[in-house]
Structures are given as structure tokens and as C-alpha cells.
Short mmCIF file of C-alpha atoms in Angstrom, two decimals:
data_model
loop_
_atom_site.label_atom_id
_atom_site.label_comp_id
_atom_site.label_asym_id
_atom_site.label_seq_id
_atom_site.Cartn_x
_atom_site.Cartn_y
_atom_site.Cartn_z
CA MET R 1 55.19 -40.92 140.45
CA ASN R 2 58.79 -39.45 140.86
CA MET R 3 60.42 -42.37 138.37
CA MET R 4 57.68 -41.11 136.03
CA SER R 5 58.62 -37.43 135.91
CA THR R 6 62.16 -38.34 135.53
CA PHE R 7 61.75 -39.49 131.82
CA ILE R 8 58.63 -38.12 130.82
CA LYS R 9 58.70 -34.47 130.54
CA PRO R 10 56.31 -32.29 129.84
CA MET R 11 56.35 -31.12 125.97
CA HIS R 12 56.23 -27.74 124.51
CA PRO R 13 53.02 -26.74 122.24
CA GLU R 14 55.28 -25.90 119.40
CA GLY R 15 55.66 -29.73 118.87
CA ARG R 16 52.56 -30.92 119.21
CA ARG R 17 52.13 -30.65 114.83
CA PHE R 18 55.42 -32.21 114.62
CA VAL R 19 54.16 -35.25 116.75
CA ALA R 20 51.10 -35.62 115.19
CA ILE R 21 52.71 -35.81 112.05
CA PHE R 22 55.16 -38.17 112.85
CA ALA R 23 52.92 -40.07 114.77
CA ALA R 24 50.83 -40.49 111.13
CA ILE R 25 53.40 -41.27 109.18
CA THR R 26 54.25 -44.23 111.63
CA LEU R 27 50.58 -45.50 110.96
CA VAL R 28 51.17 -45.56 107.28
CA LEU R 29 54.68 -47.80 107.34
CA PHE R 30 52.64 -50.01 110.09
CA LEU R 31 50.52 -50.59 107.17
CA ILE R 32 53.75 -51.09 104.76
CA TRP R 33 55.91 -53.39 106.56
CA ASP R 34 55.72 -53.61 110.59
CA VAL R 35 59.42 -53.06 110.82
CA LEU R 36 59.51 -49.69 109.50
CA GLY R 37 56.29 -48.89 111.66
CA TRP R 38 58.26 -49.64 114.81
CA LEU R 39 61.25 -47.52 113.45
CA GLY R 40 58.34 -44.32 112.98
CA VAL R 41 57.57 -45.34 117.03
CA GLY R 42 61.27 -44.66 117.63
CA LEU R 43 60.99 -41.65 115.87
CA THR R 44 57.67 -40.58 117.12
CA ILE R 45 59.11 -40.83 120.50
CA TRP R 46 62.30 -38.81 119.78
CA CYS R 47 60.51 -36.08 117.87
CA TYR R 48 58.66 -35.63 121.54
CA TYR R 49 61.50 -35.89 123.42
CA PHE R 50 63.23 -33.58 121.11
CA PHE R 51 60.27 -30.64 121.78
CA ARG R 52 60.66 -31.31 125.80
CA ASP R 53 59.73 -28.38 128.06
CA PRO R 54 61.16 -29.15 131.82
CA GLU R 55 60.93 -26.69 134.47
CA ARG R 56 64.09 -25.34 135.76
CA THR R 57 64.80 -23.61 138.45
CA PRO R 58 67.27 -20.46 138.24
CA PRO R 59 69.53 -20.80 140.96
CA ASP R 60 68.93 -17.44 143.53
CA ARG R 61 71.97 -15.08 142.55
CA PRO R 62 71.10 -11.81 141.19
CA ASP R 63 74.98 -12.10 139.97
CA ALA R 64 74.23 -14.82 138.27
CA ILE R 65 74.42 -15.08 133.99
CA LEU R 66 73.05 -18.38 133.30
CA SER R 67 72.93 -20.40 130.21
CA PRO R 68 70.71 -19.73 127.40
CA ALA R 69 70.48 -23.20 126.02
CA ASP R 70 70.90 -26.60 126.88
CA GLY R 71 74.21 -28.09 125.35
CA ILE R 72 78.29 -28.21 125.18
CA VAL R 73 80.06 -25.08 125.26
CA SER R 74 81.42 -25.04 121.61
CA LEU R 75 83.73 -21.55 121.51
CA ILE R 76 84.65 -19.00 123.65
CA GLU R 77 86.28 -15.99 122.36
CA PRO R 78 86.31 -12.26 121.51
CA ALA R 79 83.81 -11.45 119.21
CA ILE R 80 81.74 -8.10 117.85
CA PRO R 81 77.82 -8.36 118.72
CA PRO R 82 76.14 -8.92 115.18
CA GLU R 83 75.99 -5.51 112.90
CA GLU R 84 72.09 -5.68 112.84
CA LEU R 85 71.43 -4.56 116.75
CA GLY R 86 73.37 -1.79 116.21
CA LEU R 87 75.39 -2.04 119.31
CA PRO R 88 79.12 -0.39 118.93
CA GLU R 89 82.01 -2.71 117.06
CA THR R 90 83.66 -3.36 120.27
CA PRO R 91 84.86 -7.03 120.71
CA LEU R 92 83.14 -8.69 123.45
CA THR R 93 83.44 -12.42 125.23
CA ARG R 94 81.51 -14.85 123.18
CA VAL R 95 80.24 -18.29 124.76
CA SER R 96 78.66 -20.30 122.45
CA VAL R 97 76.53 -22.93 123.46
CA PHE R 98 76.08 -26.01 120.66
CA MET R 99 72.51 -28.01 121.05
CA SER R 100 72.87 -31.34 119.64
CA VAL R 101 68.99 -33.13 118.08
CA PHE R 102 69.15 -34.67 121.92
CA ASN R 103 69.21 -31.58 123.56
CA CYS R 104 66.07 -29.80 124.95
CA HIS R 105 65.90 -26.56 122.03
CA VAL R 106 63.50 -24.29 124.52
CA ASN R 107 66.09 -21.60 125.07
CA ARG R 108 65.85 -19.08 128.45
CA ALA R 109 66.93 -15.81 128.89
CA PRO R 110 70.93 -15.54 130.68
CA VAL R 111 69.53 -12.52 132.96
CA ALA R 112 66.65 -10.61 134.07
CA GLY R 113 66.51 -7.35 131.95
CA THR R 114 63.90 -5.64 129.19
CA VAL R 115 64.64 -6.29 125.82
CA THR R 116 65.53 -3.32 123.68
CA ARG R 117 66.46 -5.03 120.49
CA ILE R 118 65.13 -7.81 118.24
CA ALA R 119 66.85 -8.16 114.77
CA TYR R 120 66.50 -11.35 112.33
CA ARG R 121 68.81 -12.10 109.60
CA PRO R 122 68.72 -14.75 107.15
CA GLY R 123 71.50 -16.36 106.48
CA LYS R 124 73.26 -20.06 105.58
CA PHE R 125 72.32 -23.21 107.16
CA PHE R 126 76.34 -24.14 107.81
CA ASN R 127 76.84 -26.69 111.11
CA ALA R 128 76.18 -24.69 114.48
CA SER R 129 79.10 -25.52 116.15
CA LEU R 130 81.56 -24.08 113.37
CA ASP R 131 83.11 -21.05 113.74
CA LYS R 132 81.53 -19.09 111.09
CA ALA R 133 78.14 -20.03 111.76
CA SER R 134 78.09 -17.25 113.96
CA SER R 135 78.48 -14.75 110.88
CA ASP R 136 76.72 -16.54 107.99
CA ASN R 137 73.95 -18.12 109.49
CA GLU R 138 70.15 -17.54 109.47
CA ARG R 139 70.24 -16.06 113.08
CA ASN R 140 68.05 -14.05 115.64
CA GLY R 141 69.71 -11.56 117.92
CA LEU R 142 68.27 -10.10 120.94
CA ILE R 143 69.34 -7.57 123.32
CA ILE R 144 68.88 -7.57 127.18
CA ARG R 145 69.19 -4.06 129.10
CA MET R 146 70.08 -5.01 132.48
CA GLU R 147 68.74 -2.87 135.45
CA ASP R 148 72.40 -1.53 135.83
CA GLY R 149 72.48 -0.31 132.60
CA ARG R 150 74.41 -2.48 130.35
CA ASP R 151 73.59 -4.61 127.38
CA LEU R 152 74.20 -8.84 127.57
CA VAL R 153 73.20 -10.22 124.20
CA THR R 154 71.87 -13.25 122.66
CA VAL R 155 71.54 -15.05 119.39
CA GLN R 156 69.63 -18.10 118.49
CA ILE R 157 71.37 -19.38 115.55
CA ALA R 158 69.70 -21.96 112.63
CA GLY R 159 72.04 -24.92 112.22
CA LEU R 160 72.47 -27.67 109.48
CA VAL R 161 69.44 -29.73 110.15
CA ALA R 162 67.55 -26.73 112.01
CA ARG R 163 65.68 -24.76 109.84
CA ARG R 164 63.26 -22.45 112.03
CA ILE R 165 63.55 -20.03 114.98
CA VAL R 166 61.10 -19.36 116.85
CA SER R 167 60.98 -16.17 119.48
CA PHE R 168 57.83 -16.05 122.20
CA ILE R 169 59.04 -12.11 123.29
CA SER R 170 58.75 -8.89 121.53
CA GLU R 171 60.60 -5.47 122.13
CA GLY R 172 59.57 -3.98 125.35
CA ASP R 173 59.14 -7.18 127.17
CA ARG R 174 60.63 -7.50 130.44
CA LEU R 175 62.48 -10.91 131.24
CA ASN R 176 63.56 -12.60 134.31
CA GLY R 177 66.94 -14.90 134.53
CA GLY R 178 65.97 -18.29 133.12
CA GLU R 179 62.62 -17.08 131.48
CA ARG R 180 61.86 -19.02 128.15
CA PHE R 181 62.37 -16.75 125.18
CA GLY R 182 61.96 -19.10 121.83
CA LEU R 183 63.62 -22.41 120.83
CA ILE R 184 65.13 -23.38 117.35
CA ARG R 185 63.80 -26.55 116.00
CA PHE R 186 66.55 -29.59 115.20
CA GLY R 187 69.83 -28.70 116.43
CA SER R 188 71.30 -25.37 116.84
CA ARG R 189 73.71 -23.19 118.40
CA LEU R 190 72.93 -20.11 121.00
CA ASP R 191 75.37 -17.26 121.52
CA VAL R 192 76.18 -15.21 124.60
CA TYR R 193 77.76 -11.76 124.22
CA LEU R 194 79.31 -10.88 128.17
CA PRO R 195 78.61 -7.42 128.91
CA GLU R 196 82.00 -5.43 130.13
CA GLY R 197 83.48 -6.36 133.57
CA ALA R 198 81.70 -10.35 133.49
CA LYS R 199 83.59 -12.77 134.77
CA LEU R 200 83.76 -15.74 133.21
CA LEU R 201 83.02 -19.04 134.92
CA VAL R 202 82.97 -22.36 131.86
CA LYS R 203 85.38 -23.51 129.89
CA PRO R 204 84.75 -25.40 126.21
CA GLY R 205 83.46 -28.63 126.85
CA GLN R 206 81.35 -28.12 129.72
CA THR R 207 78.00 -29.39 129.69
CA MET R 208 75.35 -26.77 130.01
CA ILE R 209 71.64 -26.50 131.47
CA ALA R 210 69.19 -23.81 130.19
CA GLY R 211 68.79 -21.60 133.10
CA GLU R 212 70.17 -23.53 136.00
CA THR R 213 74.04 -23.45 134.73
CA VAL R 214 76.08 -20.28 135.68
CA ILE R 215 78.24 -19.26 132.72
CA ALA R 216 79.59 -16.01 133.83
CA GLU R 217 78.74 -13.63 137.34
CA THR R 218 77.80 -9.90 135.96
CA GLY R 219 80.94 -7.89 137.76
CA ALA R 220 80.64 -4.56 138.11
CA PRO R 221 80.72 -2.33 135.11
CA ILE R 222 83.79 -1.05 134.19
CA GLU R 223 84.13 3.31 134.66
CA SER R 224 84.17 5.03 131.29
#
């Protein structure tokens, strides 16, 4: 049973119709040529695996800021949050997590708090690992107001292959740290803008697990 659970993960409902489409195409391919059919089987399995939605156990740390995505830390730099969120033009530490087509793409809340703002902006579809993806690509940003009154920003960014950002939440919703809030289809990126006073704990190149890896500590608010 433990061996089965290692390889077979639950699939998010968003993936059902895609797996069904891949499976239907696979049946047609078998009618054309067995080799193509088996290729279709491999792609169908990959599609299922892409939409996997394993359970995650957030650490019991109220000061933890969690990775919102599975993947690799591709960039860490000071940056101003997206203008459509209406925040002050003050640079914050931005941590970018790049998701390949082999990563789990369910996104999870970095911290507990209330969603005070959601803002979608259409855009281009550059490779999500590039720096300009944060400013030029299609994106969906949200502000999470933490218990101490500070705001944390996280932004879903579409990539070269990703063409659909999905959000499960609305403004005013209350989120727990590690709770699912959305997904992006087929390769993309998540940016987290750390609140002032947060202590960064990761470096570029590190592997992240959504809802479990601690990327920073909230720290104390900076006195104005």
C-alpha cells in the first residue's frame, strides 16, 4: 500500500478533461499504428502526473513563509510588486520559483491570512525562467494580509507553454498556510514578494516543495 501511494497520487479535478482528451487521442492513434498508440499512452500518463495533487503537511511554525510552488528557485532580487495590485512602489525581496512541465502545478498559500486583493493582467508568454517574465507575461497577483497587518504578495505567472492561470479563491477569503489557491497549466512560475522585516532562508538553485519548504521567516514588522 505504501509503495502504491509513492507512485500513484490523487489528481486535481482540473486535469480530468485533459486526461480524457489525451486518452481519446491515444485510442485513435492505436487504430493508426501501435507505436503511435503507445506514445499516446506515455503522454496520457504524463498528463495525469502533471495534474497530480498530493497532500502536503505544512511545518508547525507560525513564522514560516512557505514556497507556493514545486520547482527551483530561479531568481532572488529586489523588485516592485505588480502595479495592478495598487501597492506602494517600494522594492521588496522577490523570490521566483520556476516550475517545469514535470513539477506538480498546484499552488499553495505561503502564509495564513486574508486575501485583500486579486488582480489579473493579460500579457505575453516568454519562458517563465527569464527575468522579464515577471513584468511582461500573463499573470494573476494576490495580496495576503497577515495577522500582524503586513502584506505578502504572490503572483502566478504563465510561461512559454502555460496558457491558463486558474484561481480557486476570491477577495475576502481566509487562507491557511499551505492551502491550495490555484494552479497554472503546463510550465510556469510563482513570484513571492516578502514583507519588510522577513528573513530570507533560500538561495537560487534550491528545490522547493509547495506548502512545505520554508523560504523565509516573517520576522518582526519594521518600525516606521
